[in-house]
Amino acid sequence: MEARERMPSIHKLESEIVPSQTEEEGKMKRGLNASARQSVKLAAKAGIELGKSNLVAVESMRSSHLTIKNEIPVEDQLLREPVLYAKKSIKTTVRKIFSHINDVRTTQIAVIGTGGIGKTTVLKALINFPNTKHVFDLVILVTVSRYWSTRKVQNEVLRQLSLCCEYSETDSQVAEKLLKVLKGKKFLLLLDDVWEQIDLEAVGIPGPSSENGCKIVIASRKIDACHDMNLFKVVGVKSISWKKARELFYEQVSTRIPPSDIKSFAETIVKGCGGLPLLIIVTGRALGGKNDVSVWKDASKKFSLPKTSRECQIEDLLQLLKFSFDQLSDNDVKSCFLHCALFPEDQEVNIYKFIEYCIQEGLITGAQADAHKRGHYIVDVLVHASLLQVTEGGDSIKMHDLIRDLALGILSSMPKDSQFLLRAEGIQNLLSAYSRSVELLNAGSSSSSRSLNILESSRLCIPKGNQFLSRVGAGLTEPPPTEEWKQAKMMFLSDNELCTLPEKPNCPELLILFLQRNRSLRVIPPSFFDCMTSLQVLNLSETRIKSLPKTLFKLRNLLMLIICNCKRLFMLPSEVGSLVCLEVLDLRGTKIKELPDKIGELAFLRRLEVSFYGSIDDSEYARLPRHLISSGIISQLGNLDTLSIVLYPGDERWHEDVKYVKTEISKLKKLRFLCFHFPEVKHVQEFLRESEPWKKKLLTEFKFVVGRDVKSISSQVPDYLEFDYNQLGQCLRFVNGEKKPEEVLQILARSNAFYLDNHIDIESLSSFGVSHINGLKFCIISECPKIETVVRVDEVDEDADAIFPLLETLSIHHLWNLTGIWEGILPEGSFAWLRILSLYGCPKLEYILRSSMIQYLCNLEELVIEDCRGIEQIIVKEETINSDSVALPSLKKLTLHYLPGLVNIWRGPWPLFEHISIYCCPNLRKIGMDSRFKDVIIKAERSWWDALEWENDELRLHLESFSTIIFQDYL
């Protein structure tokens, strides 16, 4: 059994500590997805309320196949708060605090203990202590955190009091409002994670006294966070005993008696955890399911190293916590964990939004549904590892402050000369270091390789003060105050509403600045970069800037300049050549009209990605620069390992430029990724013949367009489908072609994605040869007038093992003479992994499949049929087939739109769909659903639904009660 599938049991608390939980003990091993399931439920509900625009997102989330429960069992309490440990320790500490609360002379109590020892758990247990609610009118818990502000504390108190304040109100005005509400109330204020003294009067908290009976409890790592120690009673939270630590550790590992050959190592590890519950749980989870003795041996060495001085205790703890991070097996899991640290401290982040952020940043790649499914899996892994916590509602996640210190320490300890890159259509992100750094550094200099070794062995560095300023998605409309810029080394301000920036911030130590997706940002002040002499990474993607200030090009230390999808940026100044250290220049999705010649002076450039502007307006076209790229520019960039040139379809200037550019790219010996357009087949010949990376198969990723592309008024292929196509690593689009050129077949044989667009004379896809197409995972066929069938059985060799054995997505668009996907018997294993089949605008189709073809499509999950007016049935039954069996048993999603001739889908029972969409199918009067169907989303016209013929009214009532019906009269 995989470690992630096991959920360890936990210590059960008595009812006076966490009431009403003991009845949940029987649910202890349901799995680790409860929180994510709840988030899916909430998002689905939101999608229903908000309408059609949210349905795609909801459907993507539902594709993760998570069942939904309403209750969050006691095991998930452990996931939300990873230091829930022995009941005796909690009970003792809580009772000690409450004894001080009962003392009228004591008004303030300090709960002191090192990070990860369980202070937050004690405060939450105090809230649930039976006597608390009887003593106080109000109980307020505020997590203050290291980078607190008066307004932050005020906002949290307001929220818990169900109050709000106007945006224009000052802190003092809000304080007056709070004072009025809290005066006369007997409240208990719990302040967690306090790092320094707080002026509660400025917040609006009345001073506690023996007269008003109010009490204040603060939890802190250090005693000097208290104003006046004479006013505080101190309660220390102690580490748990060796016996309890050992028991807790084995529960996380899911075994009480470890194998004899690892028992001694386990004992050493428990001892090294020093009785800290968080460290014990995180380490135990990391070792769960590890049966390799060498792993335990290495871990015991790390946990038995001598500790440094008392001042470095937190650094020692983080170094031990890093062991759990190192055990994460997948690079995208590590990257998403680090990405979570970029959100403001203690911010709860909606799970679905977090996954969206990770997809946008390119940390999770793949087709949309697959990426969301992967995202939920990653959240599950991190929650199970106790590196993330699920909040009370089950729809959001947050980081324990010590785990956040760990993530920031990892980021801050990365060497300055490392390249943190990830290839994806989303915005490049610094945090993709763990996804691609090894590959890129190995391809670089020996000094870079040494730096990576240093990264692995060096101690973590905890960012101090404002060195690491993260306000990702914090809703900022104004930039942080000037003083916060001064000491910053890393600033993450992405996903806000900034419309202005400081004129000349003084931040000489700033290394990294992220401003992407501030979509209101139009202008960067001319002197903005004057005092950023150390800046190495700058991301301005998806802003509305029209130009770049000249001071940017004085940043001689800049390594990465990322300006993706700035659709109003038409010119890259020639001064870019002064960025002598630049290694990454990403201009995808901009409207650059030409590449300045000075680009050739960037000798260290390793990644160049550019999208060019074009026009179909003759008068505008005449005013555009004559060349997109001048001769001799690309040949100067001998260190390029990534080159992407995206053109406006039909740009005639490229037909001249490509004559010399193709020759220059053929001489780039370090190339590993190439996106390029060859307007004619003869242009491909030289590249295949001369390119050393191609001949030696070192060009691991490519996106080639072969043929004369033209700009169409409206694309027949949806944007989302082209996006999914481009997620594959080896893509070939053959456009406006004829016959089967040998050069195209050579590329096709190495491709895993093929887009056949407007081919003149091909009659079937199998005409390209089974050996050339059997490596495909993704295939689009569009507007090929002579194709009658996708596969012709007589073109398949008798000795062929299978045809399309790896194909996962097949999408067919406007094949006017298509009569079927295939006819006859195919070799076993053909289409074995096909998951998505979609057909659009094929008027001669009368059916999609014969019942004898179903056996090949056992993994089909989604079927989409649109605008095929000749279709009468989806599956035609053959007499030899048993109609009692479920057709297409894996099918989860069915879409049938604009099928006026459709009278029957198929006879026999339906698979258990998750989503059905039927629109403009007036002759379809019966559907094959039954009482097995629950939690299915059905989208349809109300008039069609009301006109359906039912076997009995009970079935209709059942579906309307247990399913989500979304009526929409306009699609």
Tab-separated table of C-alpha atoms in Angstrom, residues 89-343:
chain	number	residue	atom	x	y	z
A	89	SER	CA	-0.192	17.294	27.863
A	90	ILE	CA	-2.950	19.466	26.416
A	91	LYS	CA	-5.215	18.969	29.409
A	92	THR	CA	-2.499	19.885	31.886
A	93	THR	CA	-1.542	23.055	30.025
A	94	VAL	CA	-5.131	24.175	29.477
A	95	ARG	CA	-6.042	23.665	33.122
A	96	LYS	CA	-2.996	25.635	34.189
A	97	ILE	CA	-4.083	28.524	31.939
A	98	PHE	CA	-7.623	28.327	33.236
A	99	SER	CA	-6.453	28.450	36.836
A	100	HIS	CA	-4.893	31.827	36.008
A	101	ILE	CA	-8.087	32.906	34.245
A	102	ASN	CA	-10.032	32.159	37.420
A	103	ASP	CA	-7.671	34.336	39.419
A	104	VAL	CA	-9.228	37.813	39.455
A	105	ARG	CA	-5.797	39.355	40.015
A	106	THR	CA	-4.489	37.935	36.709
A	107	THR	CA	-5.610	39.660	33.520
A	108	GLN	CA	-2.918	38.594	31.027
A	109	ILE	CA	-1.326	35.210	30.436
A	110	ALA	CA	1.609	34.359	28.198
A	111	VAL	CA	1.907	30.887	26.648
A	112	ILE	CA	5.570	30.481	25.770
A	113	GLY	CA	7.249	27.689	23.806
A	114	THR	CA	9.464	27.028	20.828
A	115	GLY	CA	8.054	26.750	17.329
A	116	GLY	CA	6.181	23.538	16.622
A	117	ILE	CA	5.672	22.610	20.255
A	118	GLY	CA	1.894	23.019	20.187
A	119	LYS	CA	0.978	26.533	21.353
A	120	THR	CA	-1.742	26.911	18.704
A	121	THR	CA	-3.235	23.565	19.688
A	122	VAL	CA	-3.350	24.676	23.315
A	123	LEU	CA	-5.223	27.883	22.381
A	124	LYS	CA	-7.753	25.965	20.288
A	125	ALA	CA	-8.218	23.448	23.080
A	126	LEU	CA	-8.769	26.355	25.489
A	127	ILE	CA	-11.586	27.624	23.248
A	128	ASN	CA	-13.197	24.167	23.354
A	129	PHE	CA	-12.704	23.807	27.111
A	130	PRO	CA	-16.253	23.448	28.539
A	131	ASN	CA	-15.848	26.212	31.142
A	132	THR	CA	-14.640	28.820	28.639
A	133	LYS	CA	-18.003	29.512	27.024
A	134	HIS	CA	-19.642	29.805	30.457
A	135	VAL	CA	-17.160	32.384	31.722
A	136	PHE	CA	-16.951	34.725	28.710
A	137	ASP	CA	-19.432	36.503	26.470
A	138	LEU	CA	-16.968	36.515	23.559
A	139	VAL	CA	-13.914	34.474	22.624
A	140	ILE	CA	-11.728	35.982	19.895
A	141	LEU	CA	-8.707	34.224	18.375
A	142	VAL	CA	-6.330	36.270	16.215
A	143	THR	CA	-3.179	34.947	14.563
A	144	VAL	CA	-0.880	37.952	14.650
A	145	SER	CA	2.206	36.558	12.833
A	146	ARG	CA	5.621	38.059	12.263
A	147	TYR	CA	4.682	40.759	9.752
A	148	TRP	CA	1.583	42.063	11.470
A	149	SER	CA	-0.080	45.433	11.300
A	150	THR	CA	-2.675	47.200	13.425
A	151	ARG	CA	-5.183	47.035	10.581
A	152	LYS	CA	-4.598	43.310	10.086
A	153	VAL	CA	-5.446	42.599	13.729
A	154	GLN	CA	-8.417	44.968	13.550
A	155	ASN	CA	-9.789	43.284	10.432
A	156	GLU	CA	-9.654	39.863	12.047
A	157	VAL	CA	-11.425	41.081	15.187
A	158	LEU	CA	-14.063	42.809	13.037
A	159	ARG	CA	-14.607	39.619	11.062
A	160	GLN	CA	-15.186	37.552	14.188
A	161	LEU	CA	-17.600	40.173	15.500
A	162	SER	CA	-19.458	40.163	12.153
A	163	LEU	CA	-18.615	43.818	11.650
A	164	CYS	CA	-17.048	45.678	8.756
A	165	CYS	CA	-15.372	49.007	8.167
A	166	GLU	CA	-15.246	51.440	5.290
A	167	TYR	CA	-12.135	51.512	3.132
A	168	SER	CA	-11.664	55.203	3.947
A	169	GLU	CA	-11.697	54.681	7.739
A	170	THR	CA	-8.386	55.179	9.519
A	171	ASP	CA	-6.929	52.800	12.092
A	172	SER	CA	-7.939	55.150	14.899
A	173	GLN	CA	-11.519	55.337	13.619
A	174	VAL	CA	-11.720	51.546	13.492
A	175	ALA	CA	-10.250	51.408	17.002
A	176	GLU	CA	-13.033	53.663	18.276
A	177	LYS	CA	-15.631	51.398	16.672
A	178	LEU	CA	-14.143	48.308	18.332
A	179	LEU	CA	-13.917	50.007	21.713
A	180	LYS	CA	-17.620	50.831	21.604
A	181	VAL	CA	-18.556	47.236	20.729
A	182	LEU	CA	-16.228	45.539	23.234
A	183	LYS	CA	-16.902	47.905	26.136
A	184	GLY	CA	-19.178	46.189	28.561
A	185	LYS	CA	-18.443	42.771	27.063
A	186	LYS	CA	-16.589	40.124	29.039
A	187	PHE	CA	-14.239	38.771	26.393
A	188	LEU	CA	-11.311	36.421	26.130
A	189	LEU	CA	-8.785	37.575	23.529
A	190	LEU	CA	-6.309	34.967	22.285
A	191	LEU	CA	-3.354	36.327	20.305
A	192	ASP	CA	-1.396	33.579	18.589
A	193	ASP	CA	2.074	33.758	17.019
A	194	VAL	CA	3.052	37.080	18.630
A	195	TRP	CA	6.553	38.296	17.785
A	196	GLU	CA	6.661	41.697	19.392
A	197	GLN	CA	4.746	43.953	21.741
A	198	ILE	CA	1.325	45.062	20.508
A	199	ASP	CA	-0.393	48.311	21.408
A	200	LEU	CA	-3.864	46.925	22.081
A	201	GLU	CA	-5.276	50.369	22.767
A	202	ALA	CA	-4.344	51.370	19.192
A	203	VAL	CA	-6.145	48.263	17.926
A	204	GLY	CA	-9.285	49.122	19.887
A	205	ILE	CA	-9.120	46.450	22.600
A	206	PRO	CA	-10.206	47.637	26.066
A	207	GLY	CA	-7.638	46.955	28.747
A	208	PRO	CA	-8.454	43.834	30.794
A	209	SER	CA	-9.081	44.397	34.467
A	210	SER	CA	-10.539	42.734	37.517
A	211	GLU	CA	-13.590	44.970	37.097
A	212	ASN	CA	-14.518	44.018	33.507
A	213	GLY	CA	-13.369	40.396	33.863
A	214	CYS	CA	-11.693	40.380	30.439
A	215	LYS	CA	-8.597	38.294	29.885
A	216	ILE	CA	-5.867	38.297	27.261
A	217	VAL	CA	-3.758	35.261	26.394
A	218	ILE	CA	-0.823	35.574	24.038
A	219	ALA	CA	1.189	32.719	22.524
A	220	SER	CA	4.755	33.458	21.513
A	221	ARG	CA	8.112	31.836	20.943
A	222	LYS	CA	9.825	34.444	23.118
A	223	ILE	CA	9.055	36.030	26.453
A	224	ASP	CA	9.983	39.570	25.440
A	225	ALA	CA	6.868	39.804	23.233
A	226	CYS	CA	5.013	40.765	26.399
A	227	HIS	CA	4.699	44.445	27.389
A	228	ASP	CA	5.343	44.227	31.096
A	229	MET	CA	6.293	40.865	32.477
A	230	ASN	CA	4.942	41.851	35.879
A	231	LEU	CA	1.443	41.905	34.372
A	232	PHE	CA	1.707	38.445	32.797
A	233	LYS	CA	1.459	34.984	34.230
A	234	VAL	CA	3.701	32.737	32.138
A	235	VAL	CA	2.696	29.209	31.183
A	236	GLY	CA	5.397	27.232	29.445
A	237	VAL	CA	4.456	24.626	26.850
A	238	LYS	CA	6.859	21.767	27.307
A	239	SER	CA	7.929	19.122	24.860
A	240	ILE	CA	6.181	15.786	25.177
A	241	SER	CA	7.746	12.841	26.970
A	242	TRP	CA	9.888	10.239	25.265
A	243	LYS	CA	7.102	7.670	25.598
A	244	LYS	CA	4.494	9.933	24.015
A	245	ALA	CA	6.925	11.062	21.333
A	246	ARG	CA	7.712	7.484	20.401
A	247	GLU	CA	4.024	6.561	20.306
A	248	LEU	CA	3.134	9.614	18.210
A	249	PHE	CA	5.971	8.944	15.762
A	250	TYR	CA	4.968	5.347	15.147
A	251	GLU	CA	1.366	6.385	14.578
A	252	GLN	CA	2.511	8.661	11.741
A	253	VAL	CA	4.630	5.893	10.251
A	254	SER	CA	1.543	3.676	10.589
A	255	THR	CA	3.298	0.987	12.555
A	256	ARG	CA	3.864	0.441	16.259
A	257	ILE	CA	6.491	-2.274	15.892
A	258	PRO	CA	8.981	-1.368	13.160
A	259	PRO	CA	11.098	-4.062	11.523
A	260	SER	CA	14.083	-4.959	13.681
A	261	ASP	CA	16.594	-3.684	11.113
A	262	ILE	CA	15.198	-0.129	11.298
A	263	LYS	CA	14.116	-0.012	14.936
A	264	SER	CA	17.371	1.465	16.216
A	265	PHE	CA	17.305	4.119	13.511
A	266	ALA	CA	13.714	4.974	14.406
A	267	GLU	CA	14.624	5.422	18.066
A	268	THR	CA	17.466	7.772	17.108
A	269	ILE	CA	15.112	9.844	14.930
A	270	VAL	CA	12.515	10.149	17.690
A	271	LYS	CA	15.197	11.273	20.122
A	272	GLY	CA	16.456	13.821	17.591
A	273	CYS	CA	12.953	15.333	17.332
A	274	GLY	CA	13.357	16.609	20.875
A	275	GLY	CA	9.741	16.022	21.866
A	276	LEU	CA	8.408	18.603	19.368
A	277	PRO	CA	5.035	17.308	18.061
A	278	LEU	CA	5.194	19.124	14.719
A	279	LEU	CA	8.640	17.740	13.909
A	280	ILE	CA	7.621	14.269	15.065
A	281	ILE	CA	4.492	14.222	12.902
A	282	VAL	CA	6.085	15.704	9.791
A	283	THR	CA	9.079	13.366	10.010
A	284	GLY	CA	6.923	10.328	10.715
A	285	ARG	CA	4.710	11.130	7.734
A	286	ALA	CA	7.802	11.513	5.533
A	287	LEU	CA	9.038	8.062	6.550
A	288	GLY	CA	5.649	6.375	6.270
A	289	GLY	CA	5.848	3.417	3.924
A	290	LYS	CA	9.647	3.663	3.596
A	291	ASN	CA	10.985	0.131	3.861
A	292	ASP	CA	14.443	0.882	2.515
A	293	VAL	CA	16.862	0.574	5.431
A	294	SER	CA	19.265	3.052	3.814
A	295	VAL	CA	16.605	5.789	3.968
A	296	TRP	CA	16.165	5.246	7.705
A	297	LYS	CA	19.903	5.116	8.218
A	298	ASP	CA	20.445	8.428	6.408
A	299	ALA	CA	17.594	9.999	8.353
A	300	SER	CA	19.032	8.848	11.679
A	301	LYS	CA	22.355	10.479	10.777
A	302	LYS	CA	20.635	13.806	10.151
A	303	PHE	CA	18.707	13.617	13.415
A	304	SER	CA	21.708	12.609	15.500
A	305	LEU	CA	23.965	15.511	14.437
A	306	PRO	CA	25.132	17.708	17.351
A	307	LYS	CA	22.987	20.799	17.772
A	308	THR	CA	24.436	24.288	17.639
A	309	SER	CA	24.087	27.042	20.217
A	310	ARG	CA	20.754	27.988	21.755
A	311	GLU	CA	20.472	31.027	19.502
A	312	CYS	CA	20.396	28.791	16.423
A	313	GLN	CA	17.698	26.470	17.772
A	314	ILE	CA	15.158	27.441	15.107
A	315	GLU	CA	17.762	27.001	12.350
A	316	ASP	CA	18.456	23.500	13.674
A	317	LEU	CA	14.749	22.720	13.718
A	318	LEU	CA	14.268	23.928	10.159
A	319	GLN	CA	17.214	21.847	9.015
A	320	LEU	CA	15.491	18.774	10.454
A	321	LEU	CA	12.116	19.749	8.984
A	322	LYS	CA	13.765	19.990	5.577
A	323	PHE	CA	14.112	16.200	5.652
A	324	SER	CA	10.363	15.915	5.008
A	325	PHE	CA	10.638	18.304	2.054
A	326	ASP	CA	13.488	16.262	0.593
A	327	GLN	CA	11.335	13.116	0.766
A	328	LEU	CA	8.741	14.586	-1.607
A	329	SER	CA	9.313	12.506	-4.694
A	330	ASP	CA	7.867	14.756	-7.387
A	331	ASN	CA	9.364	18.059	-8.484
A	332	ASP	CA	5.992	19.704	-9.108
A	333	VAL	CA	4.928	18.820	-5.560
A	334	LYS	CA	8.024	20.568	-4.216
A	335	SER	CA	7.450	23.594	-6.419
A	336	CYS	CA	3.810	23.960	-5.351
A	337	PHE	CA	4.831	23.691	-1.701
A	338	LEU	CA	7.337	26.515	-2.143
A	339	HIS	CA	4.783	28.542	-4.075
A	340	CYS	CA	2.418	28.398	-1.098
A	341	ALA	CA	5.007	30.314	0.950
A	342	LEU	CA	4.575	33.310	-1.350
A	343	PHE	CA	1.109	34.022	-0.005
